[in-house]
Amino acid sequence: MLRATTEGRRVSVTERLSTAVRQSRSGRRASKVIADLRGRSIPLHWTNLFGVVSLAALVVLFITGIFLMFVYVPSSEQMRYAGTYPPLVGIEMSQAYASTLAISFEIPGGLLMRHAHHWAGLLLPAALILQMLVSFFTGAFRRPRRAGWVLLFLVFVMALAAGWSGYALPDDLLSGTGLRIVEGIVLGIPFIGTTLSSLLFGGEFPGRIIENLYPLHILVFPAALVLFLVLRIRSSLRHRAPQFAGPGRTEQNVVGIHLFPQMAARAGGLFLIVCGLLVAISSTVTIAPIWAYGPSSPGDASAGSQPDWYTGFLDGALRLVPPGWEVEWLGRTWTFAVLVPLAVVGLFLLLIVAYPFLEAWITRDTREHHLLDRPRNAPGRTGIGVAAMVFYCALWGAASADLIATHFSIGLETTIHFFQAAVIAGPVLAFILTRRIAIALQRKDRHILLHGYETGRIVRLPGGEYVEVHAPLTPHERWRLIDENPALSTTDKPALTGRRMPGERVRAALAHLFFEQRLEPLDAEEREQLRELENRASDLTFEGAASSDK
C-alpha cells in the first residue's frame, strides 16, 4: 500500500514504519548503540578467541537441546522396552531411558543431536576455564573489570550445574551410579541431609529424580547462564577492551581494529569453524553409548565409572579423604569423608571468585588498569595461579585413581597416597618454583633491555679492537619488556594508637609474596643507560660500515 507525500512521491507503509521506528526514542538509542559499537576498537590477540569458542559451544547446546526437548520423555515410570535395539528388548527400564534409546536409533538425526549436545557440553566448560585463566594471569580482572570476573565465574558454575543435571537425564547405569554418589553426599550433611535428599529425589532413591532435574536442566540453569552472560557482555561494553603493552598503547586508548565489521567478521568465521568441528566430531566419534551401559538400577553400579571431565575434581576430592573419618557428636554421626571435601572445594571456589578483591586489598591497588600484565611481571599472582592449577589437577587426577591403578599395575593405595601428597605439597612447590622462574625471566628481560641482544656481528674499531655489536630492541619489544606499573606500598599501616593492627600485618605478609624481589620499572639512570646503548649501537654500525668500505 502506497500513500502520497507533500512532495508528490509515494512512500510505502514499510518505509513509513521504519522511519517512525528510527525516530522513536528506542530507535534513537539503538542507533546510538550501533554507532558506538562500530567505532569501538578491539585489540588483536589470540586470547580474545576463547569467548567466541564459548559462544559457539553455547549456541550448539541450545539448538540441539531444543531438538532433544521435543522427543525426550522426562519420566521415571517403568516400562518394558520394545524398540529397535535387540539386546534390550523386553528389559524393564524407565521411559526416560527408552526415549533416549529411541532418539539414538529411531529418530532421524537423533544420535547426531545427542552427540553434538554432549560434545558441546564438554567444550563449553573448557573454553570458560581458559577464559578465566587468561583473565587471571594477565590481570584482566582488576578494576574496573572485577564485576566481569565474578560474572564469568557464575557463568562457569551454571555451565557445571547444567552439565551435571543433563548427565543424569538418560537414566542409564552410568548416570545412576553418579546419582547414587550424589545421594550419599547429600545424606552425609548433618541436620539437613535427609531433608535435602528427600527434596532432591522426591523420596527414597531413585525416587523422581528425573522429573526434578529436568526443569532445572532445560529452564533454571540455562536461564541463569544466559542472564549472567548478558550481564558480563554489558559490563564488558561499559569499559574499553584491555590490551597488552605496545607502541602507542596507553591506559587511555585502545589500538586495534573496529568491532564492526572487521572483528565481527573474524569472530563469525571462528564461530562457524567451531560449530562445524563440533558437528564433524559428533558425526564420527561416539560418546555416551548408553545402550552399552544398560538401564539404571538402584542395586547395581558400573565398574570403572567416571564423571564428565569438568566434574572430575569433585569426585577426586571425595576419594582422597582417608577412611574412617567420622565422629559421634550431638547424637549424630559427622562424616568428614563428605564434610571435608565439601568444605575444601567450597573454599577453593570462594577464593577464585573473591580473588580480585583479595589482591586489591593485599596490594592496596585502587587504580584502573587497561593494560594487561605479562605473567612474569606479576610473579606472586602467577605463582598463585599455577598453584591453583596444580591443586585442581591433583583432585581431577584422583577421580581416575582406580583406572590409573589398573592400567599401570599400581596399587590403589599407592595411587591415592600420591594424589594426597600432590594436593598438599604440590601447590606449595608449584608456587615457589613458578615465582622463582618468573623472577628469573624478569631479570633476563631487564638484562636484554639494558644491554641489547647479541647479533653475532664482529666489528673492528679504529684502535684495532674487535667488539661484538649488541643491537638494541625494537620499540615494540621494548614496550613489551618494560613494566610501567610500579609496586605499591607493602608495609603494614600503623593504627591511630601507634600499634600495628593484626589485619595489616597479615596484609603486609601477603604483599611480601607479591613484591619480594620484583623488579621495579626503569629508573632515570637505567633509561639513560638504554639511550647510551642505542647510540653506541648506531655508532658501531657506522664505524663497522666505514671499515668495510676501506
XYZ file of C-alpha atoms in Angstrom:
550
model
C 0.000 0.000 0.000
C 1.366 3.417 -1.017
C 0.498 6.865 0.242
C 1.352 10.228 -1.372
C 3.591 12.728 0.393
C 3.706 16.530 0.155
C 6.496 16.234 -2.410
C 4.359 14.090 -4.693
C 6.476 10.971 -4.058
C 4.724 7.824 -2.932
C 6.114 6.236 0.255
C 5.406 2.642 1.201
C 3.904 1.729 4.543
C 7.047 -0.266 5.363
C 9.255 2.780 4.792
C 6.990 4.961 6.914
C 7.064 2.403 9.727
C 10.854 2.092 9.584
C 11.173 5.891 9.665
C 8.865 6.060 12.663
C 10.857 3.379 14.463
C 14.182 5.151 13.810
C 12.792 8.449 15.061
C 11.311 6.960 18.212
C 13.151 7.104 21.496
C 14.078 3.408 21.372
C 15.162 3.731 17.751
C 17.461 6.643 18.532
C 19.007 4.738 21.422
C 19.519 1.662 19.228
C 21.128 3.796 16.523
C 23.447 5.334 19.093
C 24.436 1.891 20.426
C 25.129 0.609 16.908
C 27.218 3.680 16.119
C 29.197 3.236 19.340
C 29.850 -0.429 18.533
C 31.019 0.466 15.038
C 33.536 2.905 16.472
C 34.691 0.603 19.260
C 38.242 -0.712 18.841
C 39.273 -4.236 19.832
C 42.962 -5.205 20.217
C 44.092 -8.196 18.187
C 45.274 -11.091 20.340
C 44.685 -14.818 20.189
C 43.363 -14.903 23.760
C 40.284 -12.976 22.650
C 39.104 -16.016 20.703
C 38.153 -18.147 23.699
C 34.998 -16.113 24.142
C 33.942 -16.937 20.574
C 34.563 -20.637 21.217
C 32.387 -20.463 24.341
C 29.613 -18.729 22.417
C 29.734 -21.313 19.609
C 29.500 -24.195 22.089
C 26.608 -22.467 23.843
C 24.687 -21.963 20.590
C 25.158 -25.619 19.626
C 23.961 -26.624 23.084
C 20.794 -24.556 22.778
C 19.942 -25.681 19.240
C 20.474 -29.378 19.956
C 18.804 -29.041 23.353
C 15.628 -27.635 21.792
C 15.527 -30.578 19.385
C 16.010 -33.115 22.186
C 13.430 -31.399 24.362
C 10.613 -32.302 21.942
C 11.423 -36.019 21.813
C 12.779 -36.802 25.288
C 10.363 -38.133 27.914
C 11.365 -36.972 31.433
C 9.674 -39.770 33.356
C 10.917 -42.363 35.849
C 7.886 -44.612 35.191
C 8.964 -48.151 34.396
C 8.135 -49.941 31.143
C 9.344 -52.873 29.062
C 11.428 -51.927 26.089
C 10.033 -52.874 22.683
C 12.185 -50.702 20.464
C 14.619 -51.392 17.647
C 17.703 -52.250 19.727
C 17.522 -56.079 20.044
C 19.805 -56.670 23.085
C 17.487 -54.653 25.336
C 14.110 -55.831 24.040
C 11.946 -56.947 26.958
C 14.169 -55.302 29.588
C 12.428 -53.168 32.198
C 13.567 -49.558 32.102
C 12.353 -46.011 32.681
C 10.561 -44.045 29.999
C 13.460 -41.577 30.094
C 15.952 -44.294 29.133
C 13.614 -45.734 26.497
C 13.101 -42.311 24.906
C 16.863 -41.745 24.822
C 17.268 -45.077 23.019
C 14.547 -44.003 20.577
C 16.420 -40.737 19.949
C 19.593 -42.699 19.248
C 18.198 -45.427 16.979
C 14.756 -44.467 15.679
C 14.603 -40.673 15.132
C 16.494 -39.458 12.036
C 19.425 -37.327 13.135
C 18.717 -38.038 16.783
C 22.073 -39.655 17.526
C 23.886 -36.757 15.857
C 21.961 -34.318 18.032
C 22.795 -36.280 21.186
C 26.467 -36.411 20.281
C 26.628 -32.710 19.371
C 24.856 -31.785 22.611
C 27.293 -33.842 24.654
C 30.452 -32.675 22.848
C 29.393 -29.040 23.105
C 28.680 -29.603 26.796
C 32.271 -30.810 27.225
C 33.748 -27.925 25.229
C 31.909 -25.092 26.988
C 33.493 -25.548 30.464
C 36.929 -25.942 28.852
C 36.584 -22.666 26.941
C 35.313 -20.882 30.064
C 38.217 -22.194 32.147
C 40.680 -20.958 29.530
C 38.987 -17.543 29.590
C 39.343 -17.414 33.356
C 42.995 -18.460 33.208
C 43.795 -15.794 30.612
C 41.995 -13.144 32.667
C 43.810 -14.254 35.819
C 47.376 -14.451 34.531
C 47.132 -11.161 32.612
C 45.422 -9.256 35.423
C 42.306 -8.540 33.344
C 40.175 -8.994 36.478
C 41.427 -5.778 38.113
C 39.427 -2.600 38.331
C 37.234 -1.735 36.532
C 36.513 -5.341 35.463
C 36.076 -7.108 38.784
C 32.343 -7.494 38.166
C 33.142 -9.144 34.829
C 35.323 -11.707 36.626
C 32.524 -12.554 39.061
C 30.010 -12.890 36.228
C 32.379 -15.115 34.234
C 32.753 -17.347 37.286
C 28.962 -17.523 37.675
C 28.609 -18.455 34.003
C 31.106 -21.269 34.609
C 29.229 -22.501 37.691
C 25.931 -22.510 35.782
C 27.597 -24.446 32.955
C 28.762 -27.046 35.500
C 25.300 -27.253 37.065
C 23.587 -27.591 33.688
C 26.065 -30.271 32.606
C 25.644 -32.241 35.818
C 21.847 -32.174 35.642
C 21.901 -33.257 31.985
C 24.364 -36.059 32.758
C 21.686 -37.843 34.810
C 18.749 -37.454 32.408
C 19.417 -40.501 30.133
C 18.900 -42.669 33.253
C 21.465 -45.265 32.193
C 23.554 -47.296 34.613
C 26.487 -44.858 34.462
C 24.365 -41.831 35.359
C 22.546 -43.879 38.002
C 25.887 -44.632 39.668
C 26.664 -40.918 39.720
C 23.292 -40.147 41.279
C 23.892 -42.731 43.993
C 27.143 -40.908 44.851
C 25.228 -37.615 44.979
C 22.688 -39.162 47.336
C 25.454 -40.308 49.678
C 26.985 -36.826 49.716
C 23.674 -35.149 50.462
C 22.808 -37.640 53.212
C 26.193 -37.001 54.835
C 25.356 -33.341 55.523
C 24.442 -33.061 59.220
C 20.945 -31.960 60.295
C 19.611 -31.149 56.835
C 20.986 -34.015 54.717
C 17.911 -36.249 54.950
C 15.553 -33.394 54.129
C 17.648 -32.259 51.176
C 17.814 -35.804 49.822
C 14.049 -36.170 50.084
C 13.505 -32.876 48.258
C 16.030 -33.666 45.543
C 14.985 -37.250 44.838
C 11.321 -36.924 45.747
C 11.518 -39.729 48.295
C 13.687 -42.817 48.540
C 16.344 -43.298 45.862
C 15.891 -43.109 42.906
C 12.509 -41.514 43.517
C 11.516 -38.900 40.951
C 14.973 -37.510 40.305
C 14.428 -37.348 36.532
C 11.292 -35.254 36.911
C 13.044 -32.951 39.397
C 16.234 -32.451 37.379
C 14.555 -31.912 34.011
C 13.167 -28.391 34.679
C 16.480 -27.410 36.244
C 18.357 -28.569 33.152
C 16.146 -27.020 30.480
C 14.959 -23.876 32.248
C 16.568 -22.765 35.511
C 20.282 -23.295 34.819
C 20.189 -22.175 31.140
C 18.206 -19.057 32.054
C 20.674 -18.175 34.804
C 23.606 -18.846 32.454
C 22.189 -16.571 29.748
C 21.408 -13.877 32.314
C 24.951 -13.873 33.696
C 26.376 -13.963 30.170
C 24.310 -10.946 29.086
C 25.345 -9.053 32.219
C 29.001 -9.881 31.526
C 28.737 -8.659 27.932
C 27.046 -5.483 29.155
C 29.785 -4.996 31.750
C 32.476 -5.503 29.085
C 30.879 -2.941 26.759
C 30.880 -0.328 29.502
C 34.688 -0.282 29.520
C 37.200 -0.300 26.711
C 38.871 -3.588 25.917
C 42.088 -4.366 27.826
C 45.272 -4.716 25.784
C 48.894 -5.735 26.168
C 51.564 -3.061 26.228
C 52.915 -1.960 22.872
C 53.895 1.088 20.828
C 51.194 3.708 21.076
C 49.164 1.788 23.646
C 48.378 3.542 26.900
C 45.878 3.342 29.695
C 43.771 5.938 27.880
C 43.448 4.405 24.392
C 42.920 1.127 22.528
C 44.984 0.135 19.490
C 43.212 -2.467 17.386
C 40.539 -2.997 14.764
C 36.919 -1.903 14.770
C 34.366 -4.191 16.345
C 32.190 -3.867 13.240
C 32.782 -5.131 10.662
C 36.401 -6.336 10.979
C 36.315 -8.040 14.387
C 32.776 -9.303 13.829
C 33.880 -10.973 10.578
C 36.842 -12.663 12.278
C 34.689 -13.824 15.193
C 31.973 -15.021 12.833
C 34.461 -17.112 10.891
C 35.807 -18.747 14.044
C 32.234 -19.267 15.275
C 31.347 -21.211 12.122
C 34.586 -23.216 12.284
C 33.899 -24.297 15.884
C 30.314 -25.237 15.064
C 31.490 -27.191 12.037
C 34.120 -29.052 14.044
C 31.557 -29.960 16.699
C 29.243 -31.382 14.050
C 32.137 -33.236 12.382
C 33.266 -34.791 15.674
C 29.670 -35.673 16.552
C 29.274 -37.415 13.195
C 32.365 -39.583 13.572
C 33.100 -40.133 17.276
C 30.695 -41.949 19.598
C 30.223 -40.554 23.085
C 27.947 -41.667 25.938
C 26.852 -45.021 24.403
C 24.014 -45.571 26.869
C 22.930 -48.772 25.104
C 26.202 -50.371 26.226
C 25.628 -49.443 29.882
C 22.046 -50.602 30.216
C 19.246 -49.010 32.250
C 19.801 -47.564 35.691
C 19.249 -49.914 38.610
C 19.331 -48.915 42.308
C 21.078 -52.166 43.236
C 23.791 -52.080 40.551
C 26.853 -49.932 39.874
C 29.077 -49.813 36.800
C 32.750 -50.668 37.291
C 35.288 -48.001 36.371
C 32.607 -45.327 36.116
C 33.913 -41.834 35.520
C 32.085 -38.495 35.565
C 32.361 -35.953 32.773
C 35.745 -34.263 32.937
C 34.501 -30.934 34.309
C 33.111 -32.531 37.495
C 36.072 -34.864 37.985
C 37.659 -32.630 40.632
C 34.569 -33.063 42.835
C 34.766 -36.850 42.620
C 38.506 -36.748 43.257
C 38.046 -34.731 46.437
C 35.800 -37.493 47.811
C 38.337 -40.218 47.031
C 41.248 -38.549 48.815
C 39.725 -38.452 52.309
C 41.179 -41.261 54.476
C 38.664 -43.948 55.524
C 37.135 -43.886 58.970
C 36.978 -40.109 59.286
C 33.787 -39.774 61.313
C 32.833 -38.966 64.893
C 29.741 -39.131 67.081
C 28.685 -35.706 68.371
C 25.363 -34.225 69.500
C 23.717 -37.557 68.889
C 24.681 -37.571 65.221
C 27.379 -39.088 63.061
C 29.635 -36.476 61.482
C 31.182 -37.959 58.346
C 34.296 -35.995 57.474
C 34.642 -38.058 54.309
C 31.836 -35.849 52.997
C 32.216 -32.642 55.003
C 35.935 -32.128 54.355
C 35.682 -32.375 50.530
C 32.651 -30.070 50.540
C 34.471 -27.530 52.706
C 37.730 -27.698 50.719
C 36.080 -27.433 47.308
C 33.723 -24.720 48.539
C 36.632 -22.684 49.935
C 38.576 -23.176 46.686
C 35.688 -21.839 44.588
C 35.124 -18.979 47.024
C 38.761 -17.918 46.766
C 38.515 -17.962 42.972
C 35.521 -15.631 42.833
C 36.885 -13.339 45.559
C 40.485 -13.177 44.326
C 40.233 -9.774 42.567
C 39.076 -8.182 45.796
C 41.696 -10.007 47.869
C 44.527 -8.890 45.592
C 43.289 -5.307 45.653
C 43.278 -5.438 49.465
C 46.729 -7.020 49.643
C 48.378 -4.655 47.166
C 46.300 -1.578 48.055
C 45.820 -1.087 44.351
C 42.744 1.042 43.656
C 43.836 2.200 40.197
C 42.036 1.360 36.977
C 44.015 -0.950 34.707
C 43.512 -1.129 30.955
C 46.970 -2.512 30.109
C 47.424 -6.221 30.754
C 50.357 -7.742 32.614
C 52.784 -10.276 31.287
C 52.582 -13.221 33.718
C 56.294 -12.976 34.521
C 55.868 -9.355 35.613
C 53.489 -10.453 38.389
C 55.387 -13.426 39.867
C 53.251 -13.639 43.002
C 49.974 -13.784 41.099
C 51.419 -16.191 38.534
C 52.644 -18.482 41.296
C 49.222 -18.474 42.923
C 47.569 -19.281 39.607
C 49.868 -22.219 38.883
C 49.410 -23.479 42.448
C 45.632 -23.408 41.969
C 46.005 -25.291 38.686
C 48.118 -27.976 40.370
C 45.555 -28.295 43.172
C 42.720 -28.654 40.663
C 44.650 -31.151 38.514
C 45.518 -33.265 41.586
C 41.831 -33.510 42.519
C 40.940 -34.178 38.897
C 43.536 -36.937 38.587
C 42.383 -38.550 41.820
C 38.963 -39.112 40.232
C 40.650 -41.704 37.982
C 42.764 -43.301 40.688
C 41.139 -46.710 40.144
C 41.754 -46.645 36.383
C 45.342 -45.473 36.898
C 45.911 -48.375 39.307
C 44.503 -50.993 36.930
C 46.011 -49.666 33.693
C 49.529 -49.120 35.087
C 49.526 -52.032 37.586
C 49.989 -49.710 40.559
C 48.463 -50.352 43.949
C 45.302 -48.345 44.554
C 46.535 -47.248 47.986
C 49.820 -46.049 46.468
C 47.923 -44.063 43.850
C 45.688 -42.461 46.470
C 48.676 -41.595 48.678
C 50.407 -39.963 45.712
C 47.435 -37.710 44.991
C 47.005 -36.911 48.686
C 50.607 -35.705 48.781
C 50.110 -33.851 45.488
C 47.082 -31.970 46.822
C 49.004 -30.758 49.883
C 52.604 -30.339 48.710
C 52.005 -29.793 45.008
C 50.551 -26.259 45.229
C 53.328 -25.122 47.597
C 56.104 -26.392 45.336
C 54.339 -25.031 42.258
C 54.078 -21.575 43.829
C 57.746 -21.464 44.832
C 59.088 -22.741 41.503
C 56.776 -20.619 39.364
C 57.581 -17.484 41.319
C 61.322 -18.068 41.061
C 61.068 -18.788 37.317
C 59.025 -15.617 36.765
C 61.574 -13.510 38.656
C 64.426 -15.088 36.667
C 62.632 -14.289 33.413
C 62.175 -10.716 34.607
C 65.892 -10.385 35.256
C 66.678 -11.848 31.852
C 64.367 -9.319 30.193
C 65.975 -6.479 32.119
C 69.449 -7.596 31.037
C 68.423 -7.785 27.377
C 66.682 -4.429 27.652
C 69.713 -2.616 29.083
C 72.497 -4.403 27.218
C 70.823 -5.451 23.983
C 70.946 -8.841 22.375
C 73.944 -10.483 20.745
C 73.897 -10.105 16.972
C 76.898 -12.311 16.195
C 78.411 -9.431 14.213
C 82.055 -8.559 14.986
C 83.394 -5.123 14.042
C 86.900 -3.676 14.259
C 87.301 -0.316 15.884
C 89.860 2.285 14.673
C 92.157 1.314 17.540
C 92.270 -2.308 16.359
C 89.881 -3.636 18.969
C 87.266 -6.194 17.911
C 83.873 -5.987 19.589
C 80.550 -7.661 19.060
C 77.630 -5.421 18.229
C 74.798 -5.642 20.745
C 71.710 -4.427 18.965
C 69.013 -2.629 20.958
C 65.487 -3.959 20.942
C 62.863 -2.658 18.604
C 60.315 -0.192 20.029
C 57.689 -2.936 20.106
C 59.981 -5.283 22.046
C 60.913 -2.514 24.496
C 57.260 -1.776 25.169
C 56.664 -5.459 25.748
C 59.552 -5.879 28.208
C 59.242 -2.643 30.174
C 56.892 -2.917 33.145
C 55.462 0.536 33.782
C 53.352 -0.481 36.799
C 55.255 0.428 39.969
C 54.827 -1.733 43.015
C 52.622 -0.216 45.681
C 53.365 0.003 49.366
C 53.915 -3.349 51.063
C 54.366 -2.179 54.612
C 51.663 -2.596 57.197
C 49.810 0.559 58.110
C 50.019 1.575 61.806
C 46.780 2.267 63.620
C 45.971 5.642 65.175
C 47.285 4.378 68.513
C 50.665 3.607 67.002
C 50.107 -0.135 67.141
C 50.012 -2.322 64.081
C 46.660 -3.959 63.511
C 46.695 -7.768 63.040
C 44.868 -7.457 59.726
C 47.503 -5.068 58.406
C 50.296 -7.379 59.480
C 48.627 -10.218 57.571
C 48.196 -7.956 54.560
C 51.847 -6.919 54.674
C 52.995 -10.549 54.897
C 50.898 -11.477 51.870
C 52.085 -8.402 49.965
C 55.631 -9.602 50.589
C 54.836 -12.653 48.444
C 53.710 -10.377 45.617
C 56.551 -7.879 45.606
C 59.634 -9.583 47.100
C 62.497 -9.322 44.584
C 60.082 -7.966 41.994
C 61.914 -5.696 39.558
C 60.748 -2.114 39.606
C 60.190 -0.066 36.427
C 63.251 1.539 34.861
C 64.619 4.450 36.827
C 66.281 7.551 35.340
C 69.774 6.007 35.403
C 68.627 2.851 33.624
C 66.775 4.857 30.990
C 69.953 6.834 30.357
C 71.851 3.557 30.011
C 69.247 2.408 27.477
C 69.752 5.583 25.412
C 73.544 5.092 25.504
C 73.077 1.536 24.225
C 71.067 2.806 21.281
C 73.650 5.500 20.478
C 76.569 3.100 20.817
C 74.913 0.525 18.572
C 74.357 3.208 15.978
C 77.997 4.367 16.178
C 79.362 0.820 15.952
C 77.222 0.109 12.955
C 78.510 3.258 11.241
C 82.154 2.542 12.103
C 81.843 -1.071 11.000
C 80.414 0.020 7.685
C 83.211 2.564 7.229
C 85.897 -0.073 7.944
C 84.314 -2.405 5.414
C 84.419 0.323 2.764
C 88.153 0.837 3.373
